[in-house]
Amino acid sequence: MRRILASLPALARQRGPSTTPAWLLRQYASPQKAATATADQMPLRTGRPRLVILGSGWAAARLAHDIDPKLYDITMITPRNHMVFTPLLASTTVGTLEPRSVAVHMHDIQPALSSPSNALYIAEAEAVDPTSRTVTCRSADGVSFAVSYDKLAICTGSQGSTFGIPGVLEHAHFLRDVKQAESIRQRLIENLAKAGIPGRPLDEWQRLLHVVIVGGGPTGVEVAGELTDFIANELRKLYPERARGMRVTLVEARELLGSFDASLREYAARKLIRQGVVLRKGVVHEVTEREVVLKDGTVLPYGLCIWSTGVGPTPFTLSLPFAKTAVGRIAVDKFMRVLAPPPPPPSQQQEQPSGQAATSQGKGASNGSPSPSPSPDAGPSVPSILADESDTPPTSRLGPVPHVYALGDCCANPDAPLPALAQVAEQQGRYLARVLNDAAKGPVYGETSSAAALAQEFRYRHLGSMATVGGHSAVLELGDAQRRQLSLAGFLSWVAWRSAYLTRLGSIPKRLAVAFDWTVTLLFGRDLSRW
């Protein structure tokens, strides 16, 4: 205090005769303003190699969790700041679980992201330049920026596949993230409210209470089971008349739960039919605002259409100047390294004008060679519905792109393609984290063909498949199609389904949240509030 009082006369002389005691006191009472952050500020450089991870799905989350932050600086670029626990996503469509219970924040998965040397950018990657080792990104409000990398892991996943069917994007609801699940729930409750308005025509009333699910895989079956539980329990108590008029139709072009054993498929079909689900075999020709039209001419009026027919490559994946499989996924080798054709000889490079190297590398069909770079007016070409990954030519003429890896649904090894499953992506994330951690401690293997032998190649181990079918029933299968170890259906499978996914949640708070939601739903039912 004495030091402050002693400095007041000097400040007064500098300020001039207009100095007031109040102004002098404000100089010490007011805190100094923080420096304004600039657009070119990046995380603190420590000398460690920087690992840039694109995406926040199963592969990206496992890689971020297992990578050693003492060996790498980490930058994550993703449009959302959380990972979605997709096996439980169907339960959020009818309120069995709250949306926040199935979303795990990335800082909970990797706490080191809060360090000054690491970063989490909520933005979308737009382009990758392997020559300058940079990723061009854009935020939701249009701010563009570039991020440099020493190692790059592309884990951008896939998107719901429409197979080019008209009207799907405009009128159907996908189920890939929490926002889409919440949109389905809001539309369902909204249709129930509309159906209760007096004087509504009968055909319109029936349309509003009809839910059409396209796709008979695990997601479609689980959504159908959740809907029948919702109708039998909550809706029957609150709106008995509307519960009797509620219909659920599941459309599948091939086989219901096609990857499961025949006995489990038969059990699931019987269970769904017993609960009131109509199973239709057919191919969708068009989706309008109010109807799903099948190729055989059948018209299904609907109030809510849920699309879960499979996944396909995203526009970002198709636009990258790397080799692609026949279905548009990034081609990788057995070490998860991204593949591309070798660069042209130096004599040809000199003949090309500057700035055309990436474009020349992008020429060629998607079956084993890089996809063409999209023009500003036309988006990247989408693979045909008849495309098969096994049609991809051999990769012997392709070489690994230095320091670039791809994991999860966005990539596949053309010589041994794996399905787009969460457990595939998670195992790939765990594998790459181990490889990169070991590489930072010793020889940098996995970067050149001569050193690749030092690293053990990625091997996928299928742990099994599970799906709930409504009520307290589920189907469970351990092993793969060649070596089935256990096939189980009924109540014990349902207990195993809940136990397995509850223990797989990434954090204790989320496990408690899911267990609490299940308990509340069991004791008090689901909430039908709409906001």
PDB file of C-alpha atoms in Angstrom, residues 53-67 76 82-84 104-106 109-110 155 407 425-426 429-430 433:
ATOM      1  CA  ILE A  53      -6.253 -36.860 -36.016  1.00  0.00           C
ATOM      2  CA  LEU A  54      -9.210 -36.143 -38.300  1.00  0.00           C
ATOM      3  CA  GLY A  55     -12.530 -37.248 -36.818  1.00  0.00           C
ATOM      4  CA  SER A  56     -13.966 -38.263 -33.449  1.00  0.00           C
ATOM      5  CA  GLY A  57     -15.453 -41.702 -34.112  1.00  0.00           C
ATOM      6  CA  TRP A  58     -14.407 -45.076 -32.751  1.00  0.00           C
ATOM      7  CA  ALA A  59     -11.010 -45.163 -34.486  1.00  0.00           C
ATOM      8  CA  ALA A  60     -10.111 -41.565 -33.652  1.00  0.00           C
ATOM      9  CA  ALA A  61     -11.243 -41.885 -30.018  1.00  0.00           C
ATOM     10  CA  ARG A  62      -9.257 -45.076 -29.429  1.00  0.00           C
ATOM     11  CA  LEU A  63      -6.164 -43.606 -31.111  1.00  0.00           C
ATOM     12  CA  ALA A  64      -6.430 -40.397 -29.071  1.00  0.00           C
ATOM     13  CA  HIS A  65      -6.955 -42.396 -25.872  1.00  0.00           C
ATOM     14  CA  ASP A  66      -4.010 -44.761 -26.370  1.00  0.00           C
ATOM     15  CA  ILE A  67      -1.425 -42.406 -27.877  1.00  0.00           C
ATOM     16  CA  MET A  76      -7.776 -33.290 -33.245  1.00  0.00           C
ATOM     17  CA  HIS A  82     -17.540 -35.717 -28.566  1.00  0.00           C
ATOM     18  CA  MET A  83     -17.587 -39.366 -29.534  1.00  0.00           C
ATOM     19  CA  VAL A  84     -20.986 -41.043 -29.954  1.00  0.00           C
ATOM     20  CA  VAL A 104     -18.432 -38.796 -24.447  1.00  0.00           C
ATOM     21  CA  HIS A 105     -16.476 -35.521 -24.622  1.00  0.00           C
ATOM     22  CA  MET A 106     -13.060 -35.829 -26.244  1.00  0.00           C
ATOM     23  CA  ILE A 109     -11.204 -39.572 -23.569  1.00  0.00           C
ATOM     24  CA  GLN A 110      -7.814 -37.798 -23.709  1.00  0.00           C
ATOM     25  CA  CYS A 155     -10.543 -41.230 -39.255  1.00  0.00           C
ATOM     26  CA  LEU A 407      -8.541 -45.930 -39.981  1.00  0.00           C
ATOM     27  CA  ALA A 425     -12.330 -49.145 -36.175  1.00  0.00           C
ATOM     28  CA  GLU A 426     -11.535 -49.448 -32.473  1.00  0.00           C
ATOM     29  CA  GLY A 429      -7.082 -47.205 -33.491  1.00  0.00           C
ATOM     30  CA  ARG A 430      -5.506 -49.321 -30.769  1.00  0.00           C
ATOM     31  CA  ALA A 433      -1.436 -46.011 -31.282  1.00  0.00           C
TER      32      ALA A 433
END
